[in-house]
Amino acid sequence: MSRYLTPRMQDLTPYTPGDIPRKRNVLKLNTNENPYPPPAAVLEAIRHASEDLQLYPDPCCLALRRAAAKYYGLEPDQVMAGNGSDENLFFALRAFCDEDHPLARPDVTYGCYGVWCDLMHIPQQIIPLEKDLTLDPARYHGLGVTIVIANPNAPTGLALPAAAIGEIAAANPNNVVIVDEAYVDFGAESCVPLIREHENLLVVQTFSKSRQMAGARLGFALGSPELIADLERVRNSLNPYNVNRMTQAAGIASLQCENYFRETCRQVIETREWTAAELRARGFTVTDSKANFLYVRTPKRRSRVLFRDLRQRAVLVRYFDAPRTEHWLRITVGTKEQMEVLLARLDKILKED
């Protein structure tokens, strides 16, 4: 780092993304990407939109917001588009938290929450998950601070019913409850229908996982018009042209490809359950994931070592070196053929013991 970086930034520990391999023969199961390509209509929309790259995109994303509002059963002023759900989540913390307004979150969850709090000097109220890694909603009742909950949670894959989230919102009427639904389409229950019941409920979704658009960077924040206006205030102060014209066009096309969306989600869920059963048959402990990844461990090998052994055999999975996660691995669900390769290489590794 340079000598010009401020002391506070020198102390910041950035988020560490999953490795991006440079070789094509690597089985990449470490960043929860969708194994299927986007539908042809999305690619065609991107090609057509690229013809006007000399022009700025619509800063209001009006056509995209209208399409999303129709899809979610909301009004356009209840929708804000962002550069991936990460940007919407960052804007939400910027809008509803500061040095005097803390953020409550689980101890085991998406790592960016803590990084953003450190970046923006937001105090954190960290609430431990239970011993079985489940989240007890009662621990969040009456906290009187902004709350963020990933549902399904990452990296555990466990999900709460929407009613439990609604109870948390009802128990904190004077504070915003943010629900990060990055993985909701793989078997969990969305809280979007609860937005009209709870003016303090903000739901964030992404097109990176279930809609095969991780490389396009698109997400939505969904909530009351007042909450969305708050986020727009932050967005227009920081990054008013935040969603490029190709991504806006791709998002509209994706929302119109409902059959493809449903079918690819079904395939991921089917492969997830098959892989989980195969891993359990090999002695692995596997959480009841409702996401497009599995959270696993085995008594036969330390997770840190298994992570390294898989990497040496050109299989990338995710390992989080922290006290409550060091015994686990997170494995993205690929195609069935990819998971068969994973299992074959696991079998070879475990036979070496």
Coordinates of N, CA and C in Angstrom, one line a residue, residues 31 70 166 198 283 336:
T31 N -17.9 -20.2 -6.4 CA -18.5 -18.8 -6.4 C -20.0 -18.9 -6.7
K70 N -43.8 -5.4 -12.7 CA -44.9 -6.3 -13.2 C -44.6 -7.7 -12.8
G166 N -41.2 -11.9 8.7 CA -42.3 -11.0 8.9 C -42.4 -10.6 10.4
H198 N -45.4 -4.7 5.7 CA -44.3 -4.1 6.6 C -43.6 -3.0 5.9
G283 N -20.5 -40.5 4.1 CA -20.2 -40.1 5.5 C -20.1 -38.6 5.8
K336 N -25.0 -32.1 -13.3 CA -24.8 -33.4 -12.7 C -23.5 -34.0 -13.2

